[in-house]
PDB file of C-alpha atoms in Angstrom:
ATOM      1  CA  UNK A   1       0.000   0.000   0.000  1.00 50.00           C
ATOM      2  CA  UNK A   2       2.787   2.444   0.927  1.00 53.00           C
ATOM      3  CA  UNK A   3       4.481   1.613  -2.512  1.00 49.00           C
ATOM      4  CA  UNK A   4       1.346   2.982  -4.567  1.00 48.00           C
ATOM      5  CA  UNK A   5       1.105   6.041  -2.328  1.00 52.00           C
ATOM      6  CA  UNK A   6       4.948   6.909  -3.109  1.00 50.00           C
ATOM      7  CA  UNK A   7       3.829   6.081  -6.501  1.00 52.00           C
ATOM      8  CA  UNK A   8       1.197   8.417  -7.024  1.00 53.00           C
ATOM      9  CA  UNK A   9       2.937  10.527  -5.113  1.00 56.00           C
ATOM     10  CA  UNK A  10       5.456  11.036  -7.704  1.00 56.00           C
ATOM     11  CA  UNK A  11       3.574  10.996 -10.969  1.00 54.00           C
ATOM     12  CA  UNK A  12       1.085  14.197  -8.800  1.00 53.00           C
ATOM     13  CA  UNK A  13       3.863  15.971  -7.355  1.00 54.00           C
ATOM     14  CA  UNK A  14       1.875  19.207  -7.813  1.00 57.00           C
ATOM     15  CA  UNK A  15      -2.015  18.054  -7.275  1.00 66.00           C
ATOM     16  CA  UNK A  16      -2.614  17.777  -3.369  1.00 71.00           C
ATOM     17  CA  UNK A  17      -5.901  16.955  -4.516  1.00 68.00           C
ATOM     18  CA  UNK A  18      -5.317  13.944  -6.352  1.00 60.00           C
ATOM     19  CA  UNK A  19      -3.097  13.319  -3.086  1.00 64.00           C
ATOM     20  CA  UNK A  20      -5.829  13.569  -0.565  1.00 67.00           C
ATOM     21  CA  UNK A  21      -8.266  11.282  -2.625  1.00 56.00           C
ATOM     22  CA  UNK A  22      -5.590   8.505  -2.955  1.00 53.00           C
ATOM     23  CA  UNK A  23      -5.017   8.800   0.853  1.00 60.00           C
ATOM     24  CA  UNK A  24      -9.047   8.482   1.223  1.00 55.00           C
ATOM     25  CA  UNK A  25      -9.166   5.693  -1.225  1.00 48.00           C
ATOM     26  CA  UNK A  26      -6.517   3.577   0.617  1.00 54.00           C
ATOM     27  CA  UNK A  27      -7.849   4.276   4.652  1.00 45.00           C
ATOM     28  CA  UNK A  28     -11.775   3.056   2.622  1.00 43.00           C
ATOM     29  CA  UNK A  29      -9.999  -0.016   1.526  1.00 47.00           C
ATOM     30  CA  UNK A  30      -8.328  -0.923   4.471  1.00 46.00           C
ATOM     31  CA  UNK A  31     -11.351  -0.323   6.751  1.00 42.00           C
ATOM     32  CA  UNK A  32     -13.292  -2.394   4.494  1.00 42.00           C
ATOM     33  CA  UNK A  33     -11.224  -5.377   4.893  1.00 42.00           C
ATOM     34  CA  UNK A  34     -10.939  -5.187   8.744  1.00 47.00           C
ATOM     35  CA  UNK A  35     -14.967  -5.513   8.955  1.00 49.00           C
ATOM     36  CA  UNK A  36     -15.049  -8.680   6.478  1.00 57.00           C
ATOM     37  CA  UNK A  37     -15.270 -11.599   7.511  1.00 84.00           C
ATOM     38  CA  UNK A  38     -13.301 -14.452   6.736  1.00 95.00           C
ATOM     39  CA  UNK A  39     -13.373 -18.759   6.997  1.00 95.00           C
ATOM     40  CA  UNK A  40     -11.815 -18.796  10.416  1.00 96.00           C
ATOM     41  CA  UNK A  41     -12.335 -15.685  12.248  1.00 97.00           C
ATOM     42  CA  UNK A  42     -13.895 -16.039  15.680  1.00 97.00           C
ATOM     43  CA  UNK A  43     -16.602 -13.958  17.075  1.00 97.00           C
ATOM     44  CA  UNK A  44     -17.253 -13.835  21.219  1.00 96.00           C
ATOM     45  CA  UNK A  45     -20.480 -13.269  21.993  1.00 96.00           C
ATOM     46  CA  UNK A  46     -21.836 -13.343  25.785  1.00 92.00           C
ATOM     47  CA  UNK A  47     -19.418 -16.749  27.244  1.00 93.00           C
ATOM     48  CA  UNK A  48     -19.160 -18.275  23.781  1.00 97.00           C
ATOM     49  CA  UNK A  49     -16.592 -18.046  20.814  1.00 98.00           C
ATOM     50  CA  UNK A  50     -18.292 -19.019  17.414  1.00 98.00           C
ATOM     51  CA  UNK A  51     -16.119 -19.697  14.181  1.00 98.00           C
ATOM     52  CA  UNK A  52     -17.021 -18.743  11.012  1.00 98.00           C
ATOM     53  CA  UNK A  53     -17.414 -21.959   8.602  1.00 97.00           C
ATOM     54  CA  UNK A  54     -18.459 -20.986   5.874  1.00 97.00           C
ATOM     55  CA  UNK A  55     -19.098 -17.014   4.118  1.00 96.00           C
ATOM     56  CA  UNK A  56     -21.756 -18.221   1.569  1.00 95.00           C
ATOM     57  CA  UNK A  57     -24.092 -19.013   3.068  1.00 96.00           C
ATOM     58  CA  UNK A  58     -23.158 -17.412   5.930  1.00 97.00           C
ATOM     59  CA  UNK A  59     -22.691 -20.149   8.680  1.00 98.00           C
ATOM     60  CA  UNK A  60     -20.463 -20.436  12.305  1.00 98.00           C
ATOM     61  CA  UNK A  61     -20.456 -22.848  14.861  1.00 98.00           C
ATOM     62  CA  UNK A  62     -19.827 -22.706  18.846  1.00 98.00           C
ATOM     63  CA  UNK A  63     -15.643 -23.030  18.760  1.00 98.00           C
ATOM     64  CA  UNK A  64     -15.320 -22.778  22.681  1.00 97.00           C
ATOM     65  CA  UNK A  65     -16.768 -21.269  25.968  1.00 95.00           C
ATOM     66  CA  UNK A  66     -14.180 -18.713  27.595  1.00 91.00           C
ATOM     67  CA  UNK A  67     -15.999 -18.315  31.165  1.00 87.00           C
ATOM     68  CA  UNK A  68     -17.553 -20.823  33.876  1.00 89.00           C
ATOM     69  CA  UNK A  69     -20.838 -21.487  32.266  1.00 92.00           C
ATOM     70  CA  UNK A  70     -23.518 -23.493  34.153  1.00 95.00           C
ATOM     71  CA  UNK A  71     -26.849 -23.461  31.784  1.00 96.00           C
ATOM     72  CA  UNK A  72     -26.775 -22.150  28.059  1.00 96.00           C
ATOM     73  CA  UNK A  73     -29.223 -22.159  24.945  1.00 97.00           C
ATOM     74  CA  UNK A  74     -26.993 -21.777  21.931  1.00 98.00           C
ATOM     75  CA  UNK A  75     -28.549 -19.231  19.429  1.00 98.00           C
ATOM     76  CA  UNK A  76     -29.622 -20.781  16.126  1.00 98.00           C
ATOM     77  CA  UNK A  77     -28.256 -17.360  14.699  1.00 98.00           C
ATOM     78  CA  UNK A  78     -25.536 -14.553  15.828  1.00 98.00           C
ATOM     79  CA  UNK A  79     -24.863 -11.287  14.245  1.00 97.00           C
ATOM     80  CA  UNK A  80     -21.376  -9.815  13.732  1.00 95.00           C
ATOM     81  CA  UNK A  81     -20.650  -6.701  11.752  1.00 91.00           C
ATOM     82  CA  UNK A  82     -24.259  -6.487  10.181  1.00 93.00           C
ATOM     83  CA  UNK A  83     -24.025 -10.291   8.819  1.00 96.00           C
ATOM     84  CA  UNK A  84     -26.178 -12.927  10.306  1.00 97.00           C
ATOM     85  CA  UNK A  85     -24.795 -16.283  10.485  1.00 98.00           C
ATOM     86  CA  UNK A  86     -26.615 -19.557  11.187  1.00 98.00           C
ATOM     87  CA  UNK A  87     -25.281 -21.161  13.645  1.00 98.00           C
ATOM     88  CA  UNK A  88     -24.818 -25.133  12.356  1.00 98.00           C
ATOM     89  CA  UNK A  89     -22.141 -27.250  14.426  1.00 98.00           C
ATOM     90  CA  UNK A  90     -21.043 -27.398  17.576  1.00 98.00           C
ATOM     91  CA  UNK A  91     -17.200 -27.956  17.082  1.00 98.00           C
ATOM     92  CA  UNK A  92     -14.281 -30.214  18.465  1.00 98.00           C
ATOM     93  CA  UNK A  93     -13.791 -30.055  22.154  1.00 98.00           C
ATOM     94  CA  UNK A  94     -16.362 -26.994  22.114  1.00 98.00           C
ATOM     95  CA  UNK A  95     -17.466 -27.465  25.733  1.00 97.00           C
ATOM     96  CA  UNK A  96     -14.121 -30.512  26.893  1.00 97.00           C
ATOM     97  CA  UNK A  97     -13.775 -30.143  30.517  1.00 95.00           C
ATOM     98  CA  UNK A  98     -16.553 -27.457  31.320  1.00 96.00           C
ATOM     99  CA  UNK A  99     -17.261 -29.090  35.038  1.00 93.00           C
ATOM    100  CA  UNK A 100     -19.602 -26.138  35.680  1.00 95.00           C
ATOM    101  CA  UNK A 101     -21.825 -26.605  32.330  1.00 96.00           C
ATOM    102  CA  UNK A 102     -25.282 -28.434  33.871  1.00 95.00           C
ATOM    103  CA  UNK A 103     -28.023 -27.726  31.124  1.00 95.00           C
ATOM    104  CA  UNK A 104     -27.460 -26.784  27.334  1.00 96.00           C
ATOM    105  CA  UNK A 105     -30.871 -26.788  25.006  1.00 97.00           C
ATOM    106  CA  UNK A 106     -29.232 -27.176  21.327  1.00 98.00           C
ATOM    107  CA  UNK A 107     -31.198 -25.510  18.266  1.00 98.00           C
ATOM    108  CA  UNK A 108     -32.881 -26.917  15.734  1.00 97.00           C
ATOM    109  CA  UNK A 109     -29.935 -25.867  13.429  1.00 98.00           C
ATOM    110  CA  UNK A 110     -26.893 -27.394  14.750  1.00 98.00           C
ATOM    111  CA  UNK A 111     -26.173 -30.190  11.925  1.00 98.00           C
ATOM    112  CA  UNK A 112     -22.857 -32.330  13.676  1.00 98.00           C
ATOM    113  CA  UNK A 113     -21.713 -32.355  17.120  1.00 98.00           C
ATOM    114  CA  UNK A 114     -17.554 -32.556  17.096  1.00 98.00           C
ATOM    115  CA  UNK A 115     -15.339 -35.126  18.516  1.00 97.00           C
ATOM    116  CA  UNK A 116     -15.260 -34.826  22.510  1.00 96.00           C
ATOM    117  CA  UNK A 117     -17.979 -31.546  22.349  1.00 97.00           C
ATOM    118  CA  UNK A 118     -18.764 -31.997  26.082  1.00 96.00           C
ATOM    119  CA  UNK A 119     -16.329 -34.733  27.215  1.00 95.00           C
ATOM    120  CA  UNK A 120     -15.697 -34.708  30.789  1.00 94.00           C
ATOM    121  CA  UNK A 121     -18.898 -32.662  31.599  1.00 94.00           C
ATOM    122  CA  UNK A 122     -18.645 -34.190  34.743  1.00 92.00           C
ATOM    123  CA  UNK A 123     -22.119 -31.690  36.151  1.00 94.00           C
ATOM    124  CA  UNK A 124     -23.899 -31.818  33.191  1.00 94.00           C
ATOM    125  CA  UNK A 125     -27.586 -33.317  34.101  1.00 93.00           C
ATOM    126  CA  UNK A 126     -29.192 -32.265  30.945  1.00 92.00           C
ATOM    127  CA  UNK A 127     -29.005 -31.428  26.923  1.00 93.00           C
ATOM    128  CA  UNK A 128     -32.278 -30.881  25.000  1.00 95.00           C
ATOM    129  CA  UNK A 129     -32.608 -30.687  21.394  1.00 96.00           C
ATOM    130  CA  UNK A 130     -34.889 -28.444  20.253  1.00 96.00           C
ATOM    131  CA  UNK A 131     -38.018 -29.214  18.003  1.00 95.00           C
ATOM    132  CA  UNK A 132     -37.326 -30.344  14.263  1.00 96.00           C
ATOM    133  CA  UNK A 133     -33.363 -30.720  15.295  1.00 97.00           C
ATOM    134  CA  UNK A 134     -31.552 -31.436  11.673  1.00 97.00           C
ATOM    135  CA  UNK A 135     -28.541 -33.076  14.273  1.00 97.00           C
ATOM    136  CA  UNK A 136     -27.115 -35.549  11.432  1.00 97.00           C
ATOM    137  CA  UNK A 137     -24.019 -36.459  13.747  1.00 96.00           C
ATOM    138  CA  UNK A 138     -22.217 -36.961  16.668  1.00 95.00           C
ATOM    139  CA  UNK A 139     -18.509 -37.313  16.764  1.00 96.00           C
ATOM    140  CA  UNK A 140     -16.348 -39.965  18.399  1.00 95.00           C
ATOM    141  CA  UNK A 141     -16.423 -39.048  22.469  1.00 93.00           C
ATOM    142  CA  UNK A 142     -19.130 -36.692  22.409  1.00 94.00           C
ATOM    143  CA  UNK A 143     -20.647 -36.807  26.075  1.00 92.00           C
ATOM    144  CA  UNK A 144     -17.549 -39.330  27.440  1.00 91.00           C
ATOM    145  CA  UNK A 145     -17.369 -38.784  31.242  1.00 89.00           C
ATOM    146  CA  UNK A 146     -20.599 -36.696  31.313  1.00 89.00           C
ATOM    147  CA  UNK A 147     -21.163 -38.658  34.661  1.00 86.00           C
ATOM    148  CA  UNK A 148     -24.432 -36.971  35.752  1.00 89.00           C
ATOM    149  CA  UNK A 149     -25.902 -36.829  32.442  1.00 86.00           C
ATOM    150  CA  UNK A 150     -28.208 -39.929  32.621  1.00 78.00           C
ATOM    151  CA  UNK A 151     -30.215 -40.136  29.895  1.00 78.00           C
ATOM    152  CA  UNK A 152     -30.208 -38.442  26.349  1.00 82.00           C
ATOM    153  CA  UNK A 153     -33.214 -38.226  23.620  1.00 87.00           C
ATOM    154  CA  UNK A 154     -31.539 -38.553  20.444  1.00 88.00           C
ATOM    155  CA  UNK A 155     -33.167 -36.429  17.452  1.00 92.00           C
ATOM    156  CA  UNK A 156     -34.336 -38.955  14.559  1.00 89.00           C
ATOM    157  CA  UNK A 157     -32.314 -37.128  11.609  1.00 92.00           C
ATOM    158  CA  UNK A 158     -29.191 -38.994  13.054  1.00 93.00           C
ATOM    159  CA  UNK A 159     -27.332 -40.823  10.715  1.00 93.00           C
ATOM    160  CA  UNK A 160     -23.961 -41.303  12.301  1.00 93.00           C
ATOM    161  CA  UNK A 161     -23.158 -41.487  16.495  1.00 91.00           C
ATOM    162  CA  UNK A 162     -19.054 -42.231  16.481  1.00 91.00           C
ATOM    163  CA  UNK A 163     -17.482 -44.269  18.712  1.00 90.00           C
ATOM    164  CA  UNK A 164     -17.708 -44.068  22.676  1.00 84.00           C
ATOM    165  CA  UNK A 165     -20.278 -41.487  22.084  1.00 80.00           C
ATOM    166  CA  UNK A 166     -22.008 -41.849  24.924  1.00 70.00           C
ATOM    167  CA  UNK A 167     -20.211 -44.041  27.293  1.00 55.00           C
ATOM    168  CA  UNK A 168     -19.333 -44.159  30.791  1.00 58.00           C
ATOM    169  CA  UNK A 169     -22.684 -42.313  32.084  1.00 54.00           C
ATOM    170  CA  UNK A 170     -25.158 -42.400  30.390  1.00 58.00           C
ATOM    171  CA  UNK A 171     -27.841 -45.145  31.164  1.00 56.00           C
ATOM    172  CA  UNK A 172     -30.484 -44.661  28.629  1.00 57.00           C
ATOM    173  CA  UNK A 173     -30.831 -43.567  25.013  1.00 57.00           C
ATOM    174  CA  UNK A 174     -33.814 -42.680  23.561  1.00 58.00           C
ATOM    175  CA  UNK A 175     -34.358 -41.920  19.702  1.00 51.00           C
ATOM    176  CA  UNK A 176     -37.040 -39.216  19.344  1.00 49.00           C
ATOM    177  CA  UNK A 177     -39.260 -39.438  16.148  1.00 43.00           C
ATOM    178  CA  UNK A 178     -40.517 -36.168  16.273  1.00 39.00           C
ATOM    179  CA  UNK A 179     -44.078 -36.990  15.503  1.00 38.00           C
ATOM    180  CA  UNK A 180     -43.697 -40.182  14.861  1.00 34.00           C
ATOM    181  CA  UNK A 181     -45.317 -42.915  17.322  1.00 35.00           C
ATOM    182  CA  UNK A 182     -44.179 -45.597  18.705  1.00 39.00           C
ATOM    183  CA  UNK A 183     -40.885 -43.895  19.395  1.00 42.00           C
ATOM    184  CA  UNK A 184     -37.625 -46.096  19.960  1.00 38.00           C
ATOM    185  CA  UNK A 185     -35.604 -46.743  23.449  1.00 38.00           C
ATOM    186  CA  UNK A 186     -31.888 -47.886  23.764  1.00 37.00           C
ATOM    187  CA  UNK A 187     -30.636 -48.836  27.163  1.00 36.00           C
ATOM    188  CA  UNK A 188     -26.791 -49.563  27.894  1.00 39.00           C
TER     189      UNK A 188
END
C-alpha cells in the first residue's frame, strides 16, 4: 500500500488533490477489509466463541466457551458486523472439561456435534434438542465422562453417532421421532 502512495505521489507531485483522494481511497480499503469476515475468524459473543465456517451461506459454529458457564441455549443465529450467520455445528472439544456446564438446550440448526464436544462434563444433568433438530451427527467421544448426564433423547435425523459417544454415564438412550409414534428406546 505504501508503494502505490509513493507512486502516485510522484507521478502528482503538484495536485494535493489527487493526493488527498488517494489517501481516502486507501484508509476506505483498508477499513473495508478489517470488517469482512473471513473462513476462520472467531466472534465472542456473551461466554461463547463461534467460528465462522463458511461465508456463503453465511454459517459459524460454537468453537469454545471462555468463562464458567452453568446453563446455556446456543442461538440458532448470531450477528457480527451487520451479517447474520446460522449457527450449524457445535465444534471439536467446544465445551471438553466445562465441570460447571449443567443444562445446554441445542437448536434446531446445529447439523454435527464434534469429537469430545462436552467430554468430561462431569455436572452436566441435561441437553435438549430443540423441536425439528436437523442433528445428522455426533462425533467420536461426544458426552464421554458426562457422569451426571443420565439419559439423552436422540433427534431422529441422526445418521452417524461415532465411537464411545455416549459411554461411561449415560444409562439410557432414547431416539425421538418427532411426531412419529411408537418412538424407539436404547438402554446400555
Amino acid at each position: 500500500m505504501t508503494y502505490v502512495y509513493l507512486f502516485f505521489s510522484i507521478f502528482v507531485k503538484n495536485n494535493e488533490q489527487m493526493k488527498k483522494l488517494l489517501f481516502f481511497v486507501i484508509l476506505l480499503i483498508f477499513v473495508v477489509r478489517l470488517d469482512a469476515q473471513n473462513i476462520g475468524d472467531q466472534i465472542t459473543i456473551d461466554s461463547l466463541v463461534y467460528k465462522v465456517t463458511s461465508i456463503s451461506p453465511a454459517e459459524c459454529e460454537v468453537y469454545r466457551y471462555t468463562d464458567s458457564i452453568t446453563d446455556i441455549t446456543i442461538p440458532s443465529t448470531i450477528t457480527n458486523s451487520e451479517t447474520e450467520f446460522s449457527v450449524t455445528k457445535i465444534g471439536e472439544s467446544a465445551f471438553y472439561r466445562c465441570s460447571s456446564l449443567r443444562t445446554i438446550v441445542i437448536p434446531n440448526s446445529i447439523i454435527s456435534i464434534g469429537e469430545d464436544a462436552f467430554s468430561f462434563c462431569s455436572n452436566m444433568t441435561s441437553i435438549t434438542f430443540e423441536e425439528n433438530s436437523q442433528l445428522a451427527s455426533i462425533g467420536d467421544w461426544a458426552f464421554l465422562y458426562a457422569k451426571n448426564l443420565t439419559s439423552i433423547e436422540i433427534p431422529d435425523k441422526i445418521t452417524e453417532i461415532g465411537k464411545a459417544t455416549i459411554a461411561m454415564g449415560v444409562t439410557e438412550i432414547r431416539l425421538l421421532t418427532m411426531g412419529i409414534p411408537n418412538s424407539h428406546s436404547i438402554s446400555c
